[in-house]
mmCIF file of C-alpha atoms in Angstrom:
data_model
loop_
_atom_site.group_PDB
_atom_site.id
_atom_site.type_symbol
_atom_site.label_atom_id
_atom_site.label_comp_id
_atom_site.label_asym_id
_atom_site.label_seq_id
_atom_site.Cartn_x
_atom_site.Cartn_y
_atom_site.Cartn_z
ATOM 1 C CA LYS A 253 -11.148 -24.838 32.310
ATOM 2 C CA PRO A 254 -14.388 -26.868 31.927
ATOM 3 C CA LEU A 255 -15.803 -28.971 34.753
ATOM 4 C CA SER A 256 -14.891 -32.670 34.696
ATOM 5 C CA ASN A 257 -18.341 -33.680 33.461
ATOM 6 C CA THR A 258 -18.535 -30.948 30.798
ATOM 7 C CA ARG A 259 -17.157 -30.995 27.242
ATOM 8 C CA LEU A 260 -16.578 -27.903 25.128
ATOM 9 C CA TYR A 261 -16.667 -27.759 21.333
ATOM 10 C CA VAL A 262 -16.026 -24.974 18.823
ATOM 11 C CA MET A 263 -18.355 -25.614 15.869
ATOM 12 C CA ASP A 264 -19.214 -24.024 12.528
ATOM 13 C CA ASP A 265 -22.813 -23.349 11.481
ATOM 14 C CA ARG A 266 -23.107 -26.954 10.215
ATOM 15 C CA LEU A 267 -21.986 -28.354 13.581
ATOM 16 C CA ARG A 268 -18.550 -29.377 12.345
ATOM 17 C CA GLU A 269 -15.692 -28.996 14.810
ATOM 18 C CA GLN A 270 -13.337 -26.142 13.949
ATOM 19 C CA PRO A 271 -9.562 -26.670 13.866
ATOM 20 C CA ILE A 272 -7.210 -24.882 16.269
ATOM 21 C CA GLY A 273 -7.162 -21.137 15.673
ATOM 22 C CA VAL A 274 -10.401 -20.992 13.638
ATOM 23 C CA ALA A 275 -13.337 -19.159 15.209
ATOM 24 C CA GLY A 276 -16.715 -20.813 15.665
ATOM 25 C CA GLU A 277 -19.656 -21.109 18.042
ATOM 26 C CA LEU A 278 -18.892 -22.406 21.523
ATOM 27 C CA CYS A 279 -21.051 -25.450 22.315
ATOM 28 C CA ILE A 280 -21.371 -27.349 25.608
ATOM 29 C CA ALA A 281 -22.079 -31.042 26.205
ATOM 30 C CA GLY A 282 -21.946 -33.358 29.177
ATOM 31 C CA ALA A 283 -23.846 -34.741 32.144
ATOM 32 C CA GLY A 284 -24.565 -31.304 33.602
ATOM 33 C CA LEU A 285 -26.392 -30.047 30.502
ATOM 34 C CA ALA A 286 -29.945 -28.785 31.054
ATOM 35 C CA ARG A 287 -32.916 -30.372 29.324
ATOM 36 C CA GLY A 288 -33.983 -27.101 27.761
ATOM 37 C CA TYR A 289 -35.697 -23.767 28.418
ATOM 38 C CA LEU A 290 -38.736 -23.833 30.682
ATOM 39 C CA ASN A 291 -41.972 -23.417 28.683
ATOM 40 C CA ARG A 292 -40.032 -22.236 25.597
ATOM 41 C CA PRO A 293 -40.026 -25.182 23.160
ATOM 42 C CA GLU A 294 -39.002 -23.127 20.094
ATOM 43 C CA LEU A 295 -35.932 -21.707 21.836
ATOM 44 C CA THR A 296 -35.087 -25.165 23.207
ATOM 45 C CA GLU A 297 -35.189 -26.616 19.684
ATOM 46 C CA GLU A 298 -32.949 -23.820 18.395
ATOM 47 C CA LYS A 299 -30.322 -23.947 21.146
ATOM 48 C CA PHE A 300 -30.264 -27.623 22.137
ATOM 49 C CA VAL A 301 -29.071 -29.694 19.164
ATOM 50 C CA GLN A 302 -27.481 -33.042 18.464
ATOM 51 C CA HIS A 303 -23.764 -33.424 17.786
ATOM 52 C CA PRO A 304 -22.952 -35.687 14.804
ATOM 53 C CA ASN A 305 -21.493 -38.136 17.354
ATOM 54 C CA GLY A 306 -24.910 -38.374 19.045
ATOM 55 C CA GLU A 307 -24.232 -36.072 22.017
ATOM 56 C CA ARG A 308 -26.734 -33.410 23.058
ATOM 57 C CA LEU A 309 -25.238 -29.921 22.650
ATOM 58 C CA TYR A 310 -26.113 -26.468 23.889
ATOM 59 C CA ARG A 311 -25.286 -23.659 21.442
ATOM 60 C CA THR A 312 -24.121 -20.766 23.627
ATOM 61 C CA GLY A 313 -24.161 -18.050 20.956
ATOM 62 C CA ASP A 314 -20.583 -17.160 21.979
ATOM 63 C CA LEU A 315 -17.750 -16.919 19.478
ATOM 64 C CA ALA A 316 -14.496 -18.629 20.455
ATOM 65 C CA ARG A 317 -11.456 -20.492 19.139
ATOM 66 C CA TRP A 318 -9.024 -23.038 20.520
ATOM 67 C CA LEU A 319 -5.450 -21.863 21.069
ATOM 68 C CA PRO A 320 -2.461 -24.154 20.423
ATOM 69 C CA ASP A 321 -1.810 -24.376 24.190
ATOM 70 C CA GLY A 322 -5.298 -25.838 24.810
ATOM 71 C CA ASN A 323 -6.875 -22.671 26.200
ATOM 72 C CA LEU A 324 -10.087 -21.211 24.798
ATOM 73 C CA ASP A 325 -10.007 -17.680 23.360
ATOM 74 C CA TYR A 326 -13.361 -15.887 23.812
ATOM 75 C CA LEU A 327 -14.126 -13.505 20.903
ATOM 76 C CA GLY A 328 -17.556 -12.115 21.805
ATOM 77 C CA ARG A 329 -21.121 -12.838 20.803
ATOM 78 C CA ILE A 330 -22.047 -14.323 17.425
ATOM 79 C CA ASP A 331 -24.961 -11.907 17.167
ATOM 80 C CA GLU A 332 -22.299 -9.195 17.024
ATOM 81 C CA GLN A 333 -21.222 -10.398 13.567
ATOM 82 C CA VAL A 334 -21.676 -7.761 10.869
ATOM 83 C CA LYS A 335 -21.271 -7.593 7.116
ATOM 84 C CA ILE A 336 -19.175 -4.761 5.681
ATOM 85 C CA ARG A 337 -18.779 -4.438 1.881
ATOM 86 C CA GLY A 338 -19.563 -8.110 1.439
ATOM 87 C CA TYR A 339 -17.233 -9.374 4.180
ATOM 88 C CA ARG A 340 -18.608 -11.060 7.298
ATOM 89 C CA ILE A 341 -16.733 -9.613 10.271
ATOM 90 C CA GLU A 342 -16.437 -10.710 13.881
ATOM 91 C CA LEU A 343 -16.414 -7.511 15.942
ATOM 92 C CA GLY A 344 -14.940 -9.367 18.912
ATOM 93 C CA GLU A 345 -11.874 -10.256 16.870
ATOM 94 C CA ILE A 346 -11.134 -6.563 16.216
ATOM 95 C CA GLU A 347 -11.753 -5.710 19.870
ATOM 96 C CA ALA A 348 -9.333 -8.451 20.941
ATOM 97 C CA VAL A 349 -6.592 -7.008 18.720
ATOM 98 C CA LEU A 350 -7.153 -3.459 20.005
ATOM 99 C CA GLN A 351 -7.046 -4.595 23.625
ATOM 100 C CA ARG A 352 -3.598 -6.081 23.045
ATOM 101 C CA HIS A 353 -2.238 -2.588 22.307
ATOM 102 C CA GLU A 354 -0.195 -1.419 25.295
ATOM 103 C CA GLN A 355 -2.035 1.928 25.529
ATOM 104 C CA VAL A 356 -5.584 0.526 25.213
ATOM 105 C CA LYS A 357 -7.439 -0.382 28.384
ATOM 106 C CA GLU A 358 -10.853 -1.194 26.875
ATOM 107 C CA ALA A 359 -12.164 -1.406 23.302
ATOM 108 C CA VAL A 360 -15.614 -1.773 21.740
ATOM 109 C CA VAL A 361 -16.245 -1.977 17.983
ATOM 110 C CA ILE A 362 -19.652 -1.530 16.369
ATOM 111 C CA ALA A 363 -21.026 -1.134 12.853
ATOM 112 C CA ARG A 364 -22.733 2.125 11.918
ATOM 113 C CA GLN A 365 -24.290 3.502 8.744
ATOM 114 C CA ASP A 366 -23.427 6.755 6.994
ATOM 115 C CA LYS A 367 -25.891 9.046 5.224
ATOM 116 C CA GLY A 368 -25.767 6.856 2.135
ATOM 117 C CA ALA A 369 -26.754 3.768 4.193
ATOM 118 C CA ASP A 370 -23.259 2.293 3.729
ATOM 119 C CA SER A 371 -21.989 0.385 6.762
ATOM 120 C CA TYR A 372 -18.670 1.211 8.394
ATOM 121 C CA LEU A 373 -16.781 0.157 11.512
ATOM 122 C CA CYS A 374 -16.275 2.485 14.462
ATOM 123 C CA ALA A 375 -13.956 1.665 17.371
ATOM 124 C CA TYR A 376 -14.408 3.149 20.858
ATOM 125 C CA VAL A 377 -11.342 2.966 23.086
ATOM 126 C CA VAL A 378 -10.434 3.797 26.666
ATOM 127 C CA GLY A 379 -6.707 4.362 26.998
ATOM 128 C CA HIS A 380 -3.980 4.564 29.604
ATOM 129 C CA GLY A 381 -2.672 7.737 27.981
ATOM 130 C CA LYS A 382 -3.099 9.848 24.842
ATOM 131 C CA LEU A 383 -4.273 7.721 21.905
ATOM 132 C CA GLU A 384 -3.664 8.512 18.239
ATOM 133 C CA ALA A 385 -6.020 7.189 15.560
ATOM 134 C CA ALA A 386 -3.193 6.814 13.032
ATOM 135 C CA GLU A 387 -1.214 4.597 15.418
ATOM 136 C CA LEU A 388 -4.231 2.427 16.259
ATOM 137 C CA ARG A 389 -5.113 2.145 12.562
ATOM 138 C CA ARG A 390 -1.578 0.986 11.729
ATOM 139 C CA TYR A 391 -1.619 -1.466 14.640
ATOM 140 C CA VAL A 392 -4.922 -3.081 13.639
ATOM 141 C CA GLY A 393 -3.912 -3.081 9.965
ATOM 142 C CA SER A 394 -0.707 -4.968 10.778
ATOM 143 C CA GLN A 395 -2.720 -7.885 12.211
ATOM 144 C CA LEU A 396 -6.038 -7.866 10.354
ATOM 145 C CA PRO A 397 -7.122 -7.396 6.705
ATOM 146 C CA SER A 398 -7.937 -3.869 5.552
ATOM 147 C CA TYR A 399 -11.711 -4.410 5.552
ATOM 148 C CA MET A 400 -11.522 -5.089 9.316
ATOM 149 C CA VAL A 401 -9.746 -1.810 10.135
ATOM 150 C CA PRO A 402 -12.248 0.653 11.704
ATOM 151 C CA ALA A 403 -12.957 3.819 9.753
ATOM 152 C CA PHE A 404 -13.206 5.875 12.968
ATOM 153 C CA PHE A 405 -11.588 5.701 16.396
ATOM 154 C CA VAL A 406 -13.336 7.502 19.259
ATOM 155 C CA GLU A 407 -11.590 7.970 22.606
ATOM 156 C CA LEU A 408 -13.828 7.636 25.681
ATOM 157 C CA ALA A 409 -13.237 8.291 29.360
ATOM 158 C CA GLU A 410 -15.223 5.113 30.082
ATOM 159 C CA VAL A 411 -17.403 2.644 28.178
ATOM 160 C CA PRO A 412 -21.149 3.134 28.893
ATOM 161 C CA LEU A 413 -22.796 0.155 30.590
ATOM 162 C CA THR A 414 -26.380 -1.058 30.896
ATOM 163 C CA PRO A 415 -27.931 -1.546 34.384
ATOM 164 C CA ASN A 416 -26.904 -5.227 34.304
ATOM 165 C CA GLY A 417 -23.266 -4.379 33.594
ATOM 166 C CA LYS A 418 -23.082 -5.109 29.853
ATOM 167 C CA VAL A 419 -21.742 -2.698 27.230
ATOM 168 C CA ASP A 420 -24.449 -0.230 26.242
ATOM 169 C CA ARG A 421 -23.816 -0.200 22.494
ATOM 170 C CA ARG A 422 -26.770 2.099 21.867
ATOM 171 C CA GLY A 423 -25.258 4.611 24.258
ATOM 172 C CA LEU A 424 -22.030 4.944 22.258
ATOM 173 C CA PRO A 425 -21.803 8.402 20.635
ATOM 174 C CA GLU A 426 -21.769 9.086 16.906
ATOM 175 C CA PRO A 427 -18.190 9.648 15.708
ATOM 176 C CA GLU A 428 -17.241 13.176 14.753
ATOM 177 C CA ARG A 429 -15.792 13.750 11.287
ATOM 178 C CA SER A 430 -12.287 14.029 12.769
ATOM 179 C CA ALA A 431 -12.614 11.520 15.583
ATOM 180 C CA MET A 432 -9.140 11.313 17.172
ATOM 181 C CA GLY A 433 -7.768 12.620 13.910
ATOM 182 C CA GLY A 434 -5.599 15.259 15.534
ATOM 183 C CA GLU A 435 -6.002 17.681 12.594
ATOM 184 C CA SER A 436 -7.497 21.146 12.916
ATOM 185 C CA TYR A 437 -9.756 22.299 10.101
ATOM 186 C CA VAL A 438 -8.113 24.175 7.218
ATOM 187 C CA ALA A 439 -10.511 25.451 4.557
ATOM 188 C CA PRO A 440 -9.790 24.661 0.877
ATOM 189 C CA ARG A 441 -7.542 27.418 -0.474
ATOM 190 C CA THR A 442 -7.843 27.036 -4.261
ATOM 191 C CA GLU A 443 -10.723 26.574 -6.675
ATOM 192 C CA LEU A 444 -9.537 23.022 -7.407
ATOM 193 C CA GLU A 445 -9.389 22.129 -3.696
ATOM 194 C CA ALA A 446 -12.905 23.550 -3.235
ATOM 195 C CA LYS A 447 -14.298 21.464 -6.127
ATOM 196 C CA LEU A 448 -12.489 18.368 -4.875
ATOM 197 C CA ALA A 449 -13.853 18.963 -1.355
ATOM 198 C CA GLU A 450 -17.407 19.003 -2.743
ATOM 199 C CA ILE A 451 -16.781 15.615 -4.392
ATOM 200 C CA TRP A 452 -15.343 14.228 -1.131
ATOM 201 C CA GLN A 453 -18.417 15.472 0.765
ATOM 202 C CA SER A 454 -20.699 13.590 -1.616
ATOM 203 C CA VAL A 455 -18.651 10.375 -1.669
ATOM 204 C CA LEU A 456 -18.023 10.285 2.107
ATOM 205 C CA GLY A 457 -21.396 11.676 3.191
ATOM 206 C CA LEU A 458 -19.846 14.506 5.227
ATOM 207 C CA ASP A 459 -20.861 18.150 5.585
ATOM 208 C CA ARG A 460 -17.399 19.738 5.669
ATOM 209 C CA ILE A 461 -14.013 18.772 4.223
ATOM 210 C CA GLY A 462 -10.731 20.547 4.891
ATOM 211 C CA ALA A 463 -7.571 20.825 2.835
ATOM 212 C CA ARG A 464 -5.571 18.644 5.235
ATOM 213 C CA ASP A 465 -8.233 15.964 5.715
ATOM 214 C CA HIS A 466 -7.198 12.364 5.054
ATOM 215 C CA PHE A 467 -9.538 10.382 2.778
ATOM 216 C CA PHE A 468 -9.169 7.073 4.608
ATOM 217 C CA GLU A 469 -9.254 8.602 8.107
ATOM 218 C CA LEU A 470 -12.676 10.062 7.236
ATOM 219 C CA GLY A 471 -14.160 6.639 6.458
ATOM 220 C CA GLY A 472 -12.907 6.148 2.913
ATOM 221 C CA HIS A 473 -12.032 2.690 1.624
ATOM 222 C CA SER A 474 -11.142 1.056 -1.692
ATOM 223 C CA LEU A 475 -14.709 1.068 -3.025
ATOM 224 C CA LYS A 476 -15.211 4.742 -2.143
ATOM 225 C CA ALA A 477 -11.799 5.492 -3.692
ATOM 226 C CA THR A 478 -13.079 3.989 -6.956
ATOM 227 C CA MET A 479 -16.189 6.174 -6.700
ATOM 228 C CA LEU A 480 -14.008 9.205 -6.049
ATOM 229 C CA ALA A 481 -11.836 8.545 -9.117
ATOM 230 C CA ALA A 482 -14.958 8.193 -11.282
ATOM 231 C CA ARG A 483 -16.411 11.482 -9.969
ATOM 232 C CA VAL A 484 -13.120 13.304 -10.545
ATOM 233 C CA TYR A 485 -13.080 12.031 -14.140
ATOM 234 C CA LYS A 486 -16.685 13.081 -14.725
ATOM 235 C CA GLU A 487 -16.627 16.503 -13.019
ATOM 236 C CA LEU A 488 -13.001 17.626 -13.421
ATOM 237 C CA ASN A 489 -12.171 15.867 -16.710
ATOM 238 C CA VAL A 490 -9.093 14.170 -15.232
ATOM 239 C CA ASN A 491 -8.707 10.403 -15.564
ATOM 240 C CA LEU A 492 -7.077 9.965 -12.149
ATOM 241 C CA PRO A 493 -5.269 6.633 -11.533
ATOM 242 C CA LEU A 494 -6.729 4.858 -8.501
ATOM 243 C CA ARG A 495 -3.283 4.457 -6.940
ATOM 244 C CA SER A 496 -2.984 8.258 -6.717
ATOM 245 C CA ILE A 497 -5.674 8.320 -4.012
ATOM 246 C CA PHE A 498 -3.682 5.820 -1.925
ATOM 247 C CA GLU A 499 -0.386 7.631 -2.529
ATOM 248 C CA ALA A 500 -1.827 11.111 -1.839
ATOM 249 C CA PRO A 501 -4.770 10.580 0.546
ATOM 250 C CA ARG A 502 -4.881 14.161 1.893
ATOM 251 C CA LEU A 503 -7.062 16.555 -0.078
ATOM 252 C CA GLU A 504 -4.317 19.127 -0.676
ATOM 253 C CA GLU A 505 -1.950 16.379 -1.908
ATOM 254 C CA LEU A 506 -4.564 14.865 -4.201
ATOM 255 C CA ALA A 507 -5.405 18.287 -5.630
ATOM 256 C CA GLU A 508 -1.727 18.687 -6.574
ATOM 257 C CA ARG A 509 -1.782 15.280 -8.310
ATOM 258 C CA ILE A 510 -4.907 16.265 -10.256
ATOM 259 C CA ALA A 511 -3.340 19.575 -11.311
ATOM 260 C CA GLU A 512 -0.375 17.664 -12.759
ATOM 261 C CA GLN A 513 -2.601 15.405 -14.905
ATOM 262 C CA GLU A 514 -3.537 16.221 -18.483
ATOM 263 C CA GLU A 515 -7.184 17.021 -19.114
ATOM 264 C CA SER A 516 -9.125 14.118 -20.563
ATOM 265 C CA LYS A 517 -12.662 14.714 -21.817
ATOM 266 C CA TYR A 518 -15.122 12.508 -19.967
ATOM 267 C CA ALA A 519 -17.149 10.229 -22.224
ATOM 268 C CA SER A 520 -20.076 8.403 -20.678
ATOM 269 C CA ILE A 521 -21.179 4.981 -21.878
ATOM 270 C CA GLU A 522 -24.339 5.443 -23.925
ATOM 271 C CA ARG A 523 -27.365 3.384 -22.970
ATOM 272 C CA THR A 524 -28.167 0.819 -25.649
ATOM 273 C CA GLU A 525 -31.637 0.299 -27.021
ATOM 274 C CA GLU A 526 -33.846 -2.340 -25.425
ATOM 275 C CA ARG A 527 -33.976 -5.711 -27.189
ATOM 276 C CA SER A 528 -34.852 -9.310 -26.426
ATOM 277 C CA TYR A 529 -31.259 -10.552 -26.768
ATOM 278 C CA TYR A 530 -27.858 -8.894 -26.545
ATOM 279 C CA PRO A 531 -24.506 -9.972 -28.010
ATOM 280 C CA VAL A 532 -22.102 -11.527 -25.509
ATOM 281 C CA SER A 533 -18.356 -11.154 -25.178
ATOM 282 C CA SER A 534 -15.914 -14.020 -25.743
ATOM 283 C CA ALA A 535 -15.474 -14.411 -21.964
ATOM 284 C CA GLN A 536 -19.246 -14.549 -21.431
ATOM 285 C CA ARG A 537 -19.655 -17.079 -24.248
ATOM 286 C CA ARG A 538 -16.932 -19.254 -22.716
ATOM 287 C CA MET A 539 -18.655 -19.172 -19.305
ATOM 288 C CA TYR A 540 -21.970 -20.112 -20.902
ATOM 289 C CA ILE A 541 -20.491 -23.094 -22.768
ATOM 290 C CA LEU A 542 -18.649 -24.336 -19.680
ATOM 291 C CA ASN A 543 -21.850 -24.090 -17.658
ATOM 292 C CA GLN A 544 -23.559 -26.519 -20.048
ATOM 293 C CA LEU A 545 -21.051 -29.288 -19.246
ATOM 294 C CA GLU A 546 -22.188 -31.934 -16.807
ATOM 295 C CA GLY A 547 -21.128 -31.117 -13.235
ATOM 296 C CA ALA A 548 -19.925 -27.596 -14.127
ATOM 297 C CA GLN A 549 -22.952 -25.724 -12.776
ATOM 298 C CA THR A 550 -21.498 -25.527 -9.255
#
């Protein structure tokens, strides 16, 4: 609860108050507000701003949202926002969901990059008992959109801390290829499984793939699934439906699906010759005409 002479606001980046349940930056106003940072005019100008109603505000850099009962839900630091596959994600929101799981004591989520420089989410959890990645993945997926579900879950005995007691995010270990996966390695047993494993290694940026490995538990997502289907078509001459990867995500299952498909010769799209102008499709022509109308540019 705020002090009697302090007012709290949850604002968007344009200093508009957010409705109940919508996350934004926590800002403070009131008689007890400081004048600014000592001898740091640039930081003072950045953090101390004016509310549209004329009040002087301090931007805390914390992410929060109002709950229907009037309490404030703290979601972490705004500088912990990340962008994954075009989506802006609040890491604190994922951590809050994980910490509501009855077997999770602590949770930290960070963004990492694979060998191809693609970003992915990795969750680090301290549990009350044995934790299963599949269960945590289902739990998070039942409350958050798929792009906010971590690709890896790593179980820790304790979360590393800095000397001043904050989470040491740099001290969190790299996830292993089967982090909390619970599957022992089984080498590919057929020529098709071996070829498919090589494609998985390239798409997922991993050094070793087993027959019982799960595409999505190894960091796969819808975009990588599309890449996988394209590589299968090009290298194995099988035009694999995208839904097959979701229905049979384990390598041995997907290999069986591929074996059942008829061979389809891969035909690449030939590069056209360079020219000053190119013909447009009907849809492109329609967009161009609409864009010429007054007020349609937005």
